[in-house]
mmCIF file of C-alpha atoms in Angstrom:
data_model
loop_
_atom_site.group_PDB
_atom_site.id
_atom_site.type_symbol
_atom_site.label_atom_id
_atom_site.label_comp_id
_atom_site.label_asym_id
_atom_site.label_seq_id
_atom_site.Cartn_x
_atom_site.Cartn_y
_atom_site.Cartn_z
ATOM 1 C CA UNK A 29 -123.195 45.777 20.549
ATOM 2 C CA UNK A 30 -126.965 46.168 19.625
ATOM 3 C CA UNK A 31 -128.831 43.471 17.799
ATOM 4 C CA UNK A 32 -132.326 43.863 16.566
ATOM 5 C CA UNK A 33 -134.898 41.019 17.445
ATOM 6 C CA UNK A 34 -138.843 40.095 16.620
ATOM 7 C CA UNK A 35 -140.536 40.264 13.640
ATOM 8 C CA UNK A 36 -138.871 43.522 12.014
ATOM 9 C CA UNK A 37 -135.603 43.243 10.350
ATOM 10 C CA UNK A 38 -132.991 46.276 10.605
ATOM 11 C CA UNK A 39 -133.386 46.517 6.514
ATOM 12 C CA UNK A 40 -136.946 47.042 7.017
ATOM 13 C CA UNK A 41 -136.851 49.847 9.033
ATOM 14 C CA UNK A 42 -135.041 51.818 5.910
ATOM 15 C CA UNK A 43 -132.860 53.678 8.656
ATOM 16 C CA UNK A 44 -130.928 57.028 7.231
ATOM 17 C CA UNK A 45 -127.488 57.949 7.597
ATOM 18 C CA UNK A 46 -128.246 60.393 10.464
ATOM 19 C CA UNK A 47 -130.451 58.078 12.166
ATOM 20 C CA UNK A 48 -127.626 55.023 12.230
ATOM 21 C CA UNK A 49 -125.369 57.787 13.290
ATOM 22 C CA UNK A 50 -127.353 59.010 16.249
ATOM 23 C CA UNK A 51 -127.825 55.139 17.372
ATOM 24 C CA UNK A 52 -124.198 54.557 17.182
ATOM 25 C CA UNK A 53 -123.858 57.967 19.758
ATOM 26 C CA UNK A 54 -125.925 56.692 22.133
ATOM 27 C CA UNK A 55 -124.940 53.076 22.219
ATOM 28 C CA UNK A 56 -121.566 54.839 22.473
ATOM 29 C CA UNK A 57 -122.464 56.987 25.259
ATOM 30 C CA UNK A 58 -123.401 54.518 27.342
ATOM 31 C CA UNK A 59 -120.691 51.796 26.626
ATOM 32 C CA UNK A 60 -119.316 51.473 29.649
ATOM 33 C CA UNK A 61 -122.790 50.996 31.366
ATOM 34 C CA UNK A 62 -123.928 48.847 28.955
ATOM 35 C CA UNK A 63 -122.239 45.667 27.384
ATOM 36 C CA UNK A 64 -125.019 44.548 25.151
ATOM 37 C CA UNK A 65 -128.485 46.427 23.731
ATOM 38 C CA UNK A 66 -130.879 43.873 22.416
ATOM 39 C CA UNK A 67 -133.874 46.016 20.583
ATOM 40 C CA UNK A 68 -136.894 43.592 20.315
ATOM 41 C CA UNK A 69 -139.354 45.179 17.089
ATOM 42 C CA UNK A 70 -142.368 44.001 16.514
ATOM 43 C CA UNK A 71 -144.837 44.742 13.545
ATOM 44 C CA UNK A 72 -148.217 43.082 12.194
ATOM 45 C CA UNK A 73 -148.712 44.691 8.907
ATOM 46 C CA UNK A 74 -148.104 43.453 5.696
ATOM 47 C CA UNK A 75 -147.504 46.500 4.063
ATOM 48 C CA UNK A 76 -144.385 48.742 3.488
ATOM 49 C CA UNK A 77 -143.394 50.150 6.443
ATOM 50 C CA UNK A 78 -143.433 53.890 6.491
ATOM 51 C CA UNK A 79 -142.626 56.678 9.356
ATOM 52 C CA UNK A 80 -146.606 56.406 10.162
ATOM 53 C CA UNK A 81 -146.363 52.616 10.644
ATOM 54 C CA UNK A 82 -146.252 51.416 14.594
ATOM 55 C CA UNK A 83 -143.770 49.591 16.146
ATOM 56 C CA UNK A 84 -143.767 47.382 19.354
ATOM 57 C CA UNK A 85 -140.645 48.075 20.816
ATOM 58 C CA UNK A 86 -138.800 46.513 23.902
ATOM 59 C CA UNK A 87 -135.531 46.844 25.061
ATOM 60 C CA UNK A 88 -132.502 45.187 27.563
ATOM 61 C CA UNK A 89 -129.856 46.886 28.229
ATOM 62 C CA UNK A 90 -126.957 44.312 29.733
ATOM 63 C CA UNK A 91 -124.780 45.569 32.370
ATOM 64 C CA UNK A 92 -121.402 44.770 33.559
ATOM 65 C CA UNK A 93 -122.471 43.123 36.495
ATOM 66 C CA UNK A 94 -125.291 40.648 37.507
ATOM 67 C CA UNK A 95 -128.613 42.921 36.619
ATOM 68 C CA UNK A 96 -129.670 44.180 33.352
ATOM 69 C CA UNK A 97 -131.948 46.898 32.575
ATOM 70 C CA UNK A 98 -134.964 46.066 30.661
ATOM 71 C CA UNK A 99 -138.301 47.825 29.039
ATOM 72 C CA UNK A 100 -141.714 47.023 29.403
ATOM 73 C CA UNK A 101 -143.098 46.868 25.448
ATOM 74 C CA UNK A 102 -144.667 50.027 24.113
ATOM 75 C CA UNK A 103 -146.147 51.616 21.045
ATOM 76 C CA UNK A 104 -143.523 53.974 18.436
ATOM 77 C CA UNK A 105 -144.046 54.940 15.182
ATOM 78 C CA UNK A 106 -141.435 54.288 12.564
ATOM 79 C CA UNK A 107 -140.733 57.924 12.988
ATOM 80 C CA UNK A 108 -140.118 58.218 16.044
ATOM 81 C CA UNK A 109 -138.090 55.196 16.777
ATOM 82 C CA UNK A 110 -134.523 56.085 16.605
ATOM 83 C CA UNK A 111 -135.063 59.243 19.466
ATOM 84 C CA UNK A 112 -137.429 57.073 21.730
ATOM 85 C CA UNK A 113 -134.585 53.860 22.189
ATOM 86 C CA UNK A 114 -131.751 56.990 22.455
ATOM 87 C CA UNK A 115 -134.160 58.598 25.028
ATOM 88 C CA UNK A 116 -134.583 54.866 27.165
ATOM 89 C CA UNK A 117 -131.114 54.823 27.187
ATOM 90 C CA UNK A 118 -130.183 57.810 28.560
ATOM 91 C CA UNK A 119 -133.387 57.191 30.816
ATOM 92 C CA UNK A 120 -132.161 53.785 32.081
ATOM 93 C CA UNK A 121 -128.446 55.222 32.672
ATOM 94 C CA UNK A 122 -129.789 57.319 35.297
ATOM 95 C CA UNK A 123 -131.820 54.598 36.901
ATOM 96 C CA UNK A 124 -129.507 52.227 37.060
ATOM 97 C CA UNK A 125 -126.774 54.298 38.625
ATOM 98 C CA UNK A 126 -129.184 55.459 41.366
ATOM 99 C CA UNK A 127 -129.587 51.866 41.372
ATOM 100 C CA UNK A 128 -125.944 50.658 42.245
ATOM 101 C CA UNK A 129 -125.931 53.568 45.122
ATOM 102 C CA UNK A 130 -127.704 50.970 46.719
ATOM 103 C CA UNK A 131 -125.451 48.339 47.027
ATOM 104 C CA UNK A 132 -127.584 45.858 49.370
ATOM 105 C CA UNK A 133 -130.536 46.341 47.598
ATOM 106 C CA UNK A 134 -128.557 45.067 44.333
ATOM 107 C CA UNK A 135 -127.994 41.817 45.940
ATOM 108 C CA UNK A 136 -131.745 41.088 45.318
ATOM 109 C CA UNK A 137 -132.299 41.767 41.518
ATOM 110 C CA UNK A 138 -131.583 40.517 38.726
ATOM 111 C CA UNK A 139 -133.812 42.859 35.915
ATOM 112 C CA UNK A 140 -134.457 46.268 36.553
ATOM 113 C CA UNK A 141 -138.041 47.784 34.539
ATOM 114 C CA UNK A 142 -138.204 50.870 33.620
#
């Protein structure tokens, strides 16, 4: 359900066991909101990465429907990347259900950014 995308492979990223785990609870979570997570990672160094190393990351969330949820790019460290894209998606579950109360308003988007 999630596929990584950009210039950062998942292997580089040297996620842990509890890190996979709390990706896999969040995508699960939200798995009847969201069909499909594509995380877009981008990274200009040529170096190792490390938890210090900074991260581009973007994010769209697929719905259900005919809108999908997506994330303006933004700065994380290596560290912090795992709780940051569990955070958006708990963030963008809330938006888009105050979203769909809005049922005319729906007719006229296709990408919500949050």
């Amino acid at each position: 359900m999630v596929a990584v995308k950009g210039t950062v492979r998942v292997e580089d990223l040297g996620l842990t066991g509890e890190e996979v785990g709390r990706l896999n609870r969040a995508v699960e979570s939200h798995k009847t909101m969201f069909t499909k997570v594509a995380l877009f990672l981008d990274y200009s160094g040529d170096s190792r990465m490390t938890d210090k190393t900074v991260l581009v990351m973007a994010m769209i969330l697929e719905t259900g429907g005919d809108c999908e949820v997506r994330s303006w790019g933004r700065k994380v460290s290596r560290a912090e990347l795992v709780s940051q894209v569990a955070l958006y998606m708990d963030k963008a579950a809330i938006e888009y259900e105050r979203f769909l109360k809005y049922p005319d308003v729906k007719k006229n988007f296709r990408s919500l950014y949050i």
